[in-house]
């Protein structure tokens, strides 16, 4: 048999207040503030800056004002051209932008066109990451 104990009114209120506070903290997350919204115009400019640097043959670390991650670029692939498809879609702190890349192939072979997505953030810092989960 389970023994039941009676909780007086003050303790019951304190217990309910603790539960309510725990529930509100869980619902709000641990960030302590709202996420930074992306600046779409600045994000598109950052993407163009990054892709133009790749096309010129520069290293992905050549733009110190940005953090750039693209495995093809970092592995030494040569970018012959690119086409940004649309304005992109805001996804909270990032702008998701579809791009058609034209990657150079081995000599004597045709360049490969590759549709990809980039996630570009503008705050608190500028980031350009290939979205490897979308194809």
mmCIF file of N, CA and C in Angstrom:
data_model
loop_
_atom_site.group_PDB
_atom_site.id
_atom_site.type_symbol
_atom_site.label_atom_id
_atom_site.label_comp_id
_atom_site.label_asym_id
_atom_site.label_seq_id
_atom_site.Cartn_x
_atom_site.Cartn_y
_atom_site.Cartn_z
ATOM 1 N N UNK A 1 0.837 -1.169 0.000
ATOM 2 C CA UNK A 1 0.000 0.000 0.000
ATOM 3 C C UNK A 1 0.890 1.243 0.000
ATOM 4 N N UNK A 2 0.525 2.224 -0.809
ATOM 5 C CA UNK A 2 1.307 3.448 -0.924
ATOM 6 C C UNK A 2 0.822 4.435 0.117
ATOM 7 N N UNK A 3 1.749 4.996 0.846
ATOM 8 C CA UNK A 3 1.385 5.981 1.867
ATOM 9 C C UNK A 3 1.226 7.335 1.201
ATOM 10 N N UNK A 4 0.155 8.029 1.465
ATOM 11 C CA UNK A 4 -0.123 9.355 0.914
ATOM 12 C C UNK A 4 0.104 10.380 2.017
ATOM 13 N N UNK A 5 0.823 11.424 1.708
ATOM 14 C CA UNK A 5 1.001 12.488 2.686
ATOM 15 C C UNK A 5 0.328 13.729 2.173
ATOM 16 N N UNK A 6 -0.122 14.540 3.085
ATOM 17 C CA UNK A 6 -0.834 15.762 2.729
ATOM 18 C C UNK A 6 0.158 16.917 2.688
ATOM 19 N N UNK A 7 0.132 17.670 1.592
ATOM 20 C CA UNK A 7 1.015 18.825 1.456
ATOM 21 C C UNK A 7 0.198 20.059 1.796
ATOM 22 N N UNK A 8 0.728 20.907 2.700
ATOM 23 C CA UNK A 8 -0.035 22.104 3.065
ATOM 24 C C UNK A 8 -0.055 23.085 1.900
ATOM 25 N N UNK A 9 -0.910 24.095 1.969
ATOM 26 C CA UNK A 9 -1.124 25.051 0.884
ATOM 27 C C UNK A 9 0.135 25.755 0.431
ATOM 28 N N UNK A 10 1.006 26.171 1.360
ATOM 29 C CA UNK A 10 2.228 26.887 0.999
ATOM 30 C C UNK A 10 3.183 26.022 0.201
ATOM 31 N N UNK A 11 3.329 24.797 0.627
ATOM 32 C CA UNK A 11 4.228 23.891 -0.096
ATOM 33 C C UNK A 11 3.662 23.524 -1.460
ATOM 34 N N UNK A 12 2.355 23.346 -1.527
ATOM 35 C CA UNK A 12 1.718 23.022 -2.804
ATOM 36 C C UNK A 12 1.948 24.164 -3.789
ATOM 37 N N UNK A 13 1.778 25.400 -3.353
ATOM 38 C CA UNK A 13 1.988 26.559 -4.215
ATOM 39 C C UNK A 13 3.438 26.596 -4.700
ATOM 40 N N UNK A 14 4.389 26.364 -3.793
ATOM 41 C CA UNK A 14 5.805 26.386 -4.163
ATOM 42 C C UNK A 14 6.121 25.287 -5.174
ATOM 43 N N UNK A 15 5.551 24.107 -4.964
ATOM 44 C CA UNK A 15 5.780 22.999 -5.894
ATOM 45 C C UNK A 15 5.214 23.319 -7.273
ATOM 46 N N UNK A 16 4.006 23.881 -7.313
ATOM 47 C CA UNK A 16 3.397 24.251 -8.594
ATOM 48 C C UNK A 16 4.187 25.364 -9.277
ATOM 49 N N UNK A 17 4.688 26.321 -8.492
ATOM 50 C CA UNK A 17 5.478 27.415 -9.062
ATOM 51 C C UNK A 17 6.767 26.873 -9.675
ATOM 52 N N UNK A 18 7.404 25.922 -8.992
ATOM 53 C CA UNK A 18 8.633 25.312 -9.537
ATOM 54 C C UNK A 18 8.351 24.554 -10.830
ATOM 55 N N UNK A 19 7.248 23.821 -10.860
ATOM 56 C CA UNK A 19 6.880 23.093 -12.077
ATOM 57 C C UNK A 19 6.598 24.048 -13.227
ATOM 58 N N UNK A 20 5.884 25.138 -12.945
ATOM 59 C CA UNK A 20 5.571 26.121 -13.986
ATOM 60 C C UNK A 20 6.845 26.766 -14.518
ATOM 61 N N UNK A 21 7.777 27.087 -13.617
ATOM 62 C CA UNK A 21 9.023 27.703 -14.044
ATOM 63 C C UNK A 21 9.842 26.728 -14.896
ATOM 64 N N UNK A 22 9.915 25.478 -14.489
ATOM 65 C CA UNK A 22 10.651 24.474 -15.259
ATOM 66 C C UNK A 22 10.034 24.293 -16.641
ATOM 67 N N UNK A 23 8.703 24.287 -16.711
ATOM 68 C CA UNK A 23 8.030 24.133 -18.004
ATOM 69 C C UNK A 23 8.301 25.325 -18.907
ATOM 70 N N UNK A 24 8.294 26.546 -18.350
ATOM 71 C CA UNK A 24 8.529 27.724 -19.185
ATOM 72 C C UNK A 24 9.975 27.779 -19.660
ATOM 73 N N UNK A 25 10.932 27.354 -18.830
ATOM 74 C CA UNK A 25 12.330 27.311 -19.267
ATOM 75 C C UNK A 25 12.526 26.291 -20.375
ATOM 76 N N UNK A 26 11.876 25.155 -20.251
ATOM 77 C CA UNK A 26 11.978 24.124 -21.283
ATOM 78 C C UNK A 26 11.384 24.581 -22.593
ATOM 79 N N UNK A 27 10.294 25.333 -22.537
ATOM 80 C CA UNK A 27 9.644 25.808 -23.757
ATOM 81 C C UNK A 27 10.448 26.900 -24.437
ATOM 82 N N UNK A 28 11.180 27.699 -23.654
ATOM 83 C CA UNK A 28 11.912 28.811 -24.250
ATOM 84 C C UNK A 28 13.286 28.416 -24.750
ATOM 85 N N UNK A 29 13.779 27.255 -24.397
ATOM 86 C CA UNK A 29 15.106 26.828 -24.831
ATOM 87 C C UNK A 29 16.180 27.381 -23.926
ATOM 88 N N UNK A 30 17.414 27.093 -24.275
ATOM 89 C CA UNK A 30 18.535 27.471 -23.416
ATOM 90 C C UNK A 30 19.304 28.662 -23.958
ATOM 91 N N UNK A 31 18.857 29.255 -25.041
ATOM 92 C CA UNK A 31 19.644 30.294 -25.678
ATOM 93 C C UNK A 31 19.684 31.584 -24.892
ATOM 94 N N UNK A 32 18.692 31.822 -24.062
ATOM 95 C CA UNK A 32 18.681 33.043 -23.290
ATOM 96 C C UNK A 32 18.264 34.249 -24.107
ATOM 97 N N UNK A 33 17.891 34.101 -25.347
ATOM 98 C CA UNK A 33 17.467 35.213 -26.178
ATOM 99 C C UNK A 33 16.972 34.700 -27.509
ATOM 100 N N UNK A 34 16.511 35.624 -28.325
ATOM 101 C CA UNK A 34 15.989 35.216 -29.623
ATOM 102 C C UNK A 34 17.137 35.047 -30.613
ATOM 103 N N UNK A 35 16.922 34.216 -31.608
ATOM 104 C CA UNK A 35 17.933 33.984 -32.644
ATOM 105 C C UNK A 35 18.075 35.233 -33.501
ATOM 106 N N UNK A 36 19.259 35.434 -34.039
ATOM 107 C CA UNK A 36 19.493 36.556 -34.939
ATOM 108 C C UNK A 36 18.831 36.256 -36.273
ATOM 109 N N UNK A 37 18.036 37.181 -36.763
ATOM 110 C CA UNK A 37 17.406 37.008 -38.071
ATOM 111 C C UNK A 37 18.424 37.321 -39.162
ATOM 112 N N UNK A 38 18.320 36.627 -40.260
ATOM 113 C CA UNK A 38 19.230 36.830 -41.382
ATOM 114 C C UNK A 38 18.869 38.122 -42.118
ATOM 115 N N UNK A 39 19.876 38.795 -42.650
ATOM 116 C CA UNK A 39 19.693 39.944 -43.533
ATOM 117 C C UNK A 39 19.829 39.389 -44.954
ATOM 118 N N UNK A 40 18.702 39.159 -45.667
ATOM 119 C CA UNK A 40 18.758 38.477 -46.969
ATOM 120 C C UNK A 40 19.668 39.148 -47.998
ATOM 121 N N UNK A 41 19.648 40.467 -48.069
ATOM 122 C CA UNK A 41 20.479 41.172 -49.043
ATOM 123 C C UNK A 41 21.965 40.976 -48.731
ATOM 124 N N UNK A 42 22.311 41.121 -47.476
ATOM 125 C CA UNK A 42 23.704 40.920 -47.056
ATOM 126 C C UNK A 42 24.129 39.466 -47.267
ATOM 127 N N UNK A 43 23.219 38.530 -47.034
ATOM 128 C CA UNK A 43 23.526 37.108 -47.224
ATOM 129 C C UNK A 43 23.804 36.804 -48.698
ATOM 130 N N UNK A 44 22.969 37.332 -49.596
ATOM 131 C CA UNK A 44 23.199 37.102 -51.031
ATOM 132 C C UNK A 44 24.536 37.707 -51.468
ATOM 133 N N UNK A 45 24.837 38.924 -50.968
ATOM 134 C CA UNK A 45 26.121 39.558 -51.297
ATOM 135 C C UNK A 45 27.295 38.704 -50.812
ATOM 136 N N UNK A 46 27.168 38.137 -49.612
ATOM 137 C CA UNK A 46 28.233 37.290 -49.059
ATOM 138 C C UNK A 46 28.423 36.041 -49.912
ATOM 139 N N UNK A 47 27.322 35.447 -50.354
ATOM 140 C CA UNK A 47 27.409 34.250 -51.194
ATOM 141 C C UNK A 47 28.110 34.565 -52.514
ATOM 142 N N UNK A 48 27.755 35.681 -53.137
ATOM 143 C CA UNK A 48 28.398 36.087 -54.395
ATOM 144 C C UNK A 48 29.890 36.336 -54.166
ATOM 145 N N UNK A 49 30.228 37.010 -53.077
ATOM 146 C CA UNK A 49 31.636 37.270 -52.758
ATOM 147 C C UNK A 49 32.411 35.964 -52.622
ATOM 148 N N UNK A 50 31.835 35.004 -51.913
ATOM 149 C CA UNK A 50 32.500 33.712 -51.712
ATOM 150 C C UNK A 50 32.657 32.960 -53.032
ATOM 151 N N UNK A 51 31.576 32.863 -53.800
ATOM 152 C CA UNK A 51 31.640 32.109 -55.057
ATOM 153 C C UNK A 51 32.566 32.774 -56.075
ATOM 154 N N UNK A 52 32.586 34.105 -56.104
ATOM 155 C CA UNK A 52 33.510 34.806 -57.000
ATOM 156 C C UNK A 52 34.966 34.524 -56.619
ATOM 157 N N UNK A 53 35.249 34.463 -55.316
ATOM 158 C CA UNK A 53 36.612 34.147 -54.862
ATOM 159 C C UNK A 53 37.002 32.740 -55.309
ATOM 160 N N UNK A 54 36.077 31.787 -55.174
ATOM 161 C CA UNK A 54 36.344 30.411 -55.613
ATOM 162 C C UNK A 54 36.617 30.391 -57.114
ATOM 163 N N UNK A 55 35.792 31.115 -57.871
ATOM 164 C CA UNK A 55 35.933 31.144 -59.331
ATOM 165 C C UNK A 55 37.286 31.737 -59.746
ATOM 166 N N UNK A 56 37.786 32.694 -58.969
ATOM 167 C CA UNK A 56 39.100 33.294 -59.255
ATOM 168 C C UNK A 56 40.255 32.389 -58.835
ATOM 169 N N UNK A 57 39.939 31.261 -58.193
ATOM 170 C CA UNK A 57 40.978 30.326 -57.777
ATOM 171 C C UNK A 57 41.533 30.579 -56.388
ATOM 172 N N UNK A 58 40.869 31.434 -55.621
ATOM 173 C CA UNK A 58 41.338 31.729 -54.269
ATOM 174 C C UNK A 58 40.962 30.602 -53.310
ATOM 175 N N UNK A 59 41.653 30.553 -52.201
ATOM 176 C CA UNK A 59 41.392 29.585 -51.144
ATOM 177 C C UNK A 59 40.126 29.992 -50.377
ATOM 178 N N UNK A 60 39.420 29.010 -49.824
ATOM 179 C CA UNK A 60 38.189 29.318 -49.077
ATOM 180 C C UNK A 60 38.468 30.123 -47.813
ATOM 181 N N UNK A 61 39.717 30.153 -47.381
ATOM 182 C CA UNK A 61 40.084 30.940 -46.193
ATOM 183 C C UNK A 61 40.596 32.327 -46.577
ATOM 184 N N UNK A 62 40.501 32.688 -47.849
ATOM 185 C CA UNK A 62 41.051 33.959 -48.320
ATOM 186 C C UNK A 62 40.203 35.166 -47.940
ATOM 187 N N UNK A 63 39.004 34.934 -47.429
ATOM 188 C CA UNK A 63 38.122 36.035 -47.033
ATOM 189 C C UNK A 63 37.995 35.994 -45.510
ATOM 190 N N UNK A 64 38.835 36.727 -44.792
ATOM 191 C CA UNK A 64 38.842 36.620 -43.334
ATOM 192 C C UNK A 64 37.552 37.081 -42.662
ATOM 193 N N UNK A 65 36.758 37.885 -43.342
ATOM 194 C CA UNK A 65 35.512 38.377 -42.740
ATOM 195 C C UNK A 65 34.406 37.323 -42.745
ATOM 196 N N UNK A 66 34.646 36.170 -43.358
ATOM 197 C CA UNK A 66 33.627 35.119 -43.475
ATOM 198 C C UNK A 66 34.187 33.769 -43.054
ATOM 199 N N UNK A 67 33.278 32.917 -42.605
ATOM 200 C CA UNK A 67 33.598 31.508 -42.402
ATOM 201 C C UNK A 67 32.925 30.751 -43.536
ATOM 202 N N UNK A 68 33.714 30.055 -44.350
ATOM 203 C CA UNK A 68 33.194 29.378 -45.538
ATOM 204 C C UNK A 68 33.486 27.887 -45.436
ATOM 205 N N UNK A 69 32.477 27.075 -45.748
ATOM 206 C CA UNK A 69 32.654 25.620 -45.766
ATOM 207 C C UNK A 69 32.013 25.069 -47.024
ATOM 208 N N UNK A 70 32.825 24.560 -47.905
ATOM 209 C CA UNK A 70 32.362 23.860 -49.098
ATOM 210 C C UNK A 70 33.409 22.796 -49.396
ATOM 211 N N UNK A 71 33.038 21.540 -49.237
ATOM 212 C CA UNK A 71 34.022 20.463 -49.360
ATOM 213 C C UNK A 71 34.640 20.377 -50.749
ATOM 214 N N UNK A 72 33.866 20.644 -51.806
ATOM 215 C CA UNK A 72 34.450 20.626 -53.155
ATOM 216 C C UNK A 72 35.555 21.676 -53.258
ATOM 217 N N UNK A 73 35.264 22.876 -52.786
ATOM 218 C CA UNK A 73 36.230 23.972 -52.829
ATOM 219 C C UNK A 73 37.456 23.616 -51.993
ATOM 220 N N UNK A 74 37.227 23.120 -50.791
ATOM 221 C CA UNK A 74 38.337 22.814 -49.892
ATOM 222 C C UNK A 74 39.184 21.646 -50.386
ATOM 223 N N UNK A 75 38.605 20.794 -51.219
ATOM 224 C CA UNK A 75 39.369 19.670 -51.793
ATOM 225 C C UNK A 75 40.104 20.068 -53.073
ATOM 226 N N UNK A 76 39.966 21.326 -53.481
ATOM 227 C CA UNK A 76 40.707 21.808 -54.632
ATOM 228 C C UNK A 76 39.959 21.826 -55.950
ATOM 229 N N UNK A 77 38.658 21.567 -55.941
ATOM 230 C CA UNK A 77 37.886 21.619 -57.190
ATOM 231 C C UNK A 77 37.910 23.043 -57.745
ATOM 232 N N UNK A 78 37.904 23.151 -59.055
ATOM 233 C CA UNK A 78 37.917 24.453 -59.731
ATOM 234 C C UNK A 78 36.495 24.822 -60.144
ATOM 235 N N UNK A 79 36.078 26.026 -59.795
ATOM 236 C CA UNK A 79 34.747 26.508 -60.157
ATOM 237 C C UNK A 79 34.847 27.303 -61.456
ATOM 238 N N UNK A 80 34.173 26.813 -62.500
ATOM 239 C CA UNK A 80 34.165 27.521 -63.786
ATOM 240 C C UNK A 80 33.084 28.588 -63.822
ATOM 241 N N UNK A 81 31.991 28.349 -63.131
ATOM 242 C CA UNK A 81 30.894 29.303 -63.130
ATOM 243 C C UNK A 81 29.816 28.872 -62.154
ATOM 244 N N UNK A 82 28.850 29.748 -61.969
ATOM 245 C CA UNK A 82 27.727 29.433 -61.088
ATOM 246 C C UNK A 82 26.525 30.281 -61.471
ATOM 247 N N UNK A 83 25.362 29.808 -61.070
ATOM 248 C CA UNK A 83 24.120 30.552 -61.279
ATOM 249 C C UNK A 83 23.297 30.448 -59.999
ATOM 250 N N UNK A 84 22.982 31.607 -59.422
ATOM 251 C CA UNK A 84 22.134 31.633 -58.230
ATOM 252 C C UNK A 84 20.692 31.551 -58.708
ATOM 253 N N UNK A 85 19.967 30.565 -58.197
ATOM 254 C CA UNK A 85 18.600 30.293 -58.646
ATOM 255 C C UNK A 85 17.600 30.863 -57.640
ATOM 256 N N UNK A 86 17.107 32.038 -57.912
ATOM 257 C CA UNK A 86 16.110 32.656 -57.040
ATOM 258 C C UNK A 86 16.732 33.509 -55.948
ATOM 259 N N UNK A 87 15.851 34.069 -55.126
ATOM 260 C CA UNK A 87 16.258 34.986 -54.065
ATOM 261 C C UNK A 87 16.678 34.275 -52.790
ATOM 262 N N UNK A 88 16.331 33.009 -52.663
ATOM 263 C CA UNK A 88 16.617 32.279 -51.439
ATOM 264 C C UNK A 88 15.437 32.338 -50.487
ATOM 265 N N UNK A 89 15.489 31.517 -49.467
ATOM 266 C CA UNK A 89 14.406 31.420 -48.489
ATOM 267 C C UNK A 89 14.976 31.632 -47.093
ATOM 268 N N UNK A 90 14.403 32.610 -46.370
ATOM 269 C CA UNK A 90 14.832 32.862 -44.993
ATOM 270 C C UNK A 90 14.414 31.706 -44.113
ATOM 271 N N UNK A 91 15.362 31.208 -43.342
ATOM 272 C CA UNK A 91 15.106 30.128 -42.382
ATOM 273 C C UNK A 91 15.713 30.548 -41.058
ATOM 274 N N UNK A 92 15.061 31.504 -40.389
ATOM 275 C CA UNK A 92 15.556 31.992 -39.106
ATOM 276 C C UNK A 92 16.851 32.757 -39.270
ATOM 277 N N UNK A 93 17.930 32.200 -38.757
ATOM 278 C CA UNK A 93 19.226 32.872 -38.779
ATOM 279 C C UNK A 93 19.975 32.682 -40.100
ATOM 280 N N UNK A 94 19.416 31.931 -41.042
ATOM 281 C CA UNK A 94 20.100 31.642 -42.306
ATOM 282 C C UNK A 94 19.210 31.921 -43.507
ATOM 283 N N UNK A 95 19.861 32.159 -44.630
ATOM 284 C CA UNK A 95 19.177 32.232 -45.915
ATOM 285 C C UNK A 95 19.585 30.982 -46.684
ATOM 286 N N UNK A 96 18.608 30.195 -47.122
ATOM 287 C CA UNK A 96 18.872 28.998 -47.914
ATOM 288 C C UNK A 96 18.772 29.389 -49.385
ATOM 289 N N UNK A 97 19.864 29.203 -50.118
ATOM 290 C CA UNK A 97 19.927 29.643 -51.513
ATOM 291 C C UNK A 97 20.346 28.474 -52.400
ATOM 292 N N UNK A 98 19.568 28.236 -53.462
ATOM 293 C CA UNK A 98 19.933 27.200 -54.426
ATOM 294 C C UNK A 98 20.869 27.799 -55.466
ATOM 295 N N UNK A 99 21.921 27.060 -55.773
ATOM 296 C CA UNK A 99 22.930 27.509 -56.732
ATOM 297 C C UNK A 99 23.264 26.349 -57.656
ATOM 298 N N UNK A 100 23.427 26.658 -58.945
ATOM 299 C CA UNK A 100 23.916 25.653 -59.891
ATOM 300 C C UNK A 100 25.397 25.945 -60.112
ATOM 301 N N UNK A 101 26.242 25.023 -59.658
ATOM 302 C CA UNK A 101 27.689 25.167 -59.805
ATOM 303 C C UNK A 101 28.148 24.484 -61.083
ATOM 304 N N UNK A 102 29.154 25.053 -61.720
ATOM 305 C CA UNK A 102 29.791 24.423 -62.873
ATOM 306 C C UNK A 102 31.234 24.135 -62.460
ATOM 307 N N UNK A 103 31.475 22.854 -62.126
ATOM 308 C CA UNK A 103 32.771 22.411 -61.607
ATOM 309 C C UNK A 103 33.616 21.863 -62.760
ATOM 310 N N UNK A 104 34.857 22.333 -62.849
ATOM 311 C CA UNK A 104 35.767 21.868 -63.901
ATOM 312 C C UNK A 104 36.043 20.380 -63.741
ATOM 313 N N UNK A 105 36.118 19.709 -64.861
ATOM 314 C CA UNK A 105 36.426 18.271 -64.876
ATOM 315 C C UNK A 105 37.880 18.084 -65.290
ATOM 316 N N UNK A 106 38.287 16.853 -65.363
ATOM 317 C CA UNK A 106 39.642 16.528 -65.817
ATOM 318 C C UNK A 106 39.825 17.034 -67.248
ATOM 319 N N UNK A 107 41.063 17.317 -67.649
ATOM 320 C CA UNK A 107 41.304 17.788 -69.015
ATOM 321 C C UNK A 107 40.675 16.859 -70.051
ATOM 322 N N UNK A 108 40.027 17.474 -71.038
ATOM 323 C CA UNK A 108 39.395 16.705 -72.100
ATOM 324 C C UNK A 108 37.987 16.246 -71.774
ATOM 325 N N UNK A 109 37.513 16.522 -70.573
ATOM 326 C CA UNK A 109 36.158 16.133 -70.185
ATOM 327 C C UNK A 109 35.314 17.376 -69.956
ATOM 328 N N UNK A 110 34.016 17.187 -70.041
ATOM 329 C CA UNK A 110 33.071 18.288 -69.881
ATOM 330 C C UNK A 110 32.893 18.630 -68.400
ATOM 331 N N UNK A 111 32.738 19.923 -68.116
ATOM 332 C CA UNK A 111 32.497 20.375 -66.744
ATOM 333 C C UNK A 111 31.200 19.770 -66.212
ATOM 334 N N UNK A 112 31.139 19.609 -64.909
ATOM 335 C CA UNK A 112 29.974 19.015 -64.253
ATOM 336 C C UNK A 112 29.106 20.123 -63.671
ATOM 337 N N UNK A 113 27.810 20.094 -64.015
ATOM 338 C CA UNK A 113 26.866 21.035 -63.405
ATOM 339 C C UNK A 113 26.247 20.356 -62.196
ATOM 340 N N UNK A 114 26.264 21.058 -61.087
ATOM 341 C CA UNK A 114 25.861 20.471 -59.818
ATOM 342 C C UNK A 114 24.891 21.416 -59.108
ATOM 343 N N UNK A 115 23.615 21.013 -58.946
ATOM 344 C CA UNK A 115 22.697 21.855 -58.172
ATOM 345 C C UNK A 115 22.939 21.630 -56.675
ATOM 346 N N UNK A 116 23.151 22.716 -55.938
ATOM 347 C CA UNK A 116 23.426 22.629 -54.501
ATOM 348 C C UNK A 116 22.655 23.730 -53.774
ATOM 349 N N UNK A 117 22.657 23.641 -52.463
ATOM 350 C CA UNK A 117 22.091 24.694 -51.615
ATOM 351 C C UNK A 117 23.176 25.191 -50.674
ATOM 352 N N UNK A 118 23.140 26.486 -50.401
ATOM 353 C CA UNK A 118 24.009 27.086 -49.397
ATOM 354 C C UNK A 118 23.147 27.682 -48.299
ATOM 355 N N UNK A 119 23.634 27.583 -47.068
ATOM 356 C CA UNK A 119 23.032 28.253 -45.921
ATOM 357 C C UNK A 119 23.959 29.405 -45.572
ATOM 358 N N UNK A 120 23.413 30.630 -45.642
ATOM 359 C CA UNK A 120 24.228 31.817 -45.416
ATOM 360 C C UNK A 120 23.683 32.565 -44.209
ATOM 361 N N UNK A 121 24.542 32.800 -43.238
ATOM 362 C CA UNK A 121 24.171 33.555 -42.043
ATOM 363 C C UNK A 121 24.852 34.910 -42.048
ATOM 364 N N UNK A 122 24.218 35.890 -41.396
ATOM 365 C CA UNK A 122 24.786 37.241 -41.367
ATOM 366 C C UNK A 122 25.038 37.762 -39.957
ATOM 367 N N UNK A 123 24.554 37.081 -38.944
ATOM 368 C CA UNK A 123 24.724 37.577 -37.585
ATOM 369 C C UNK A 123 24.756 36.410 -36.611
ATOM 370 N N UNK A 124 25.641 36.390 -35.698
ATOM 371 C CA UNK A 124 26.577 37.443 -35.310
ATOM 372 C C UNK A 124 27.789 37.546 -36.234
ATOM 373 N N UNK A 125 28.030 36.551 -37.095
ATOM 374 C CA UNK A 125 29.114 36.640 -38.075
ATOM 375 C C UNK A 125 28.602 36.125 -39.415
ATOM 376 N N UNK A 126 29.350 36.415 -40.469
ATOM 377 C CA UNK A 126 28.949 35.981 -41.810
ATOM 378 C C UNK A 126 29.484 34.570 -42.052
ATOM 379 N N UNK A 127 28.570 33.666 -42.408
ATOM 380 C CA UNK A 127 28.925 32.274 -42.670
ATOM 381 C C UNK A 127 28.311 31.827 -43.992
ATOM 382 N N UNK A 128 29.061 31.058 -44.757
ATOM 383 C CA UNK A 128 28.587 30.484 -46.019
ATOM 384 C C UNK A 128 28.907 28.993 -45.964
ATOM 385 N N UNK A 129 27.877 28.176 -45.790
ATOM 386 C CA UNK A 129 28.055 26.729 -45.665
ATOM 387 C C UNK A 129 27.261 26.011 -46.740
ATOM 388 N N UNK A 130 27.890 25.022 -47.380
ATOM 389 C CA UNK A 130 27.158 24.148 -48.297
ATOM 390 C C UNK A 130 26.218 23.311 -47.450
ATOM 391 N N UNK A 131 24.941 23.292 -47.831
ATOM 392 C CA UNK A 131 23.946 22.486 -47.122
ATOM 393 C C UNK A 131 24.041 21.067 -47.664
ATOM 394 N N UNK A 132 24.756 20.216 -46.967
ATOM 395 C CA UNK A 132 24.991 18.849 -47.438
ATOM 396 C C UNK A 132 23.789 17.938 -47.230
ATOM 397 N N UNK A 133 22.773 18.415 -46.521
ATOM 398 C CA UNK A 133 21.578 17.599 -46.300
ATOM 399 C C UNK A 133 20.546 17.766 -47.410
ATOM 400 N N UNK A 134 20.715 18.800 -48.232
ATOM 401 C CA UNK A 134 19.796 19.027 -49.360
ATOM 402 C C UNK A 134 20.533 18.835 -50.661
ATOM 403 N N UNK A 135 19.840 18.267 -51.618
ATOM 404 C CA UNK A 135 20.426 18.070 -52.950
ATOM 405 C C UNK A 135 19.476 18.574 -53.996
#
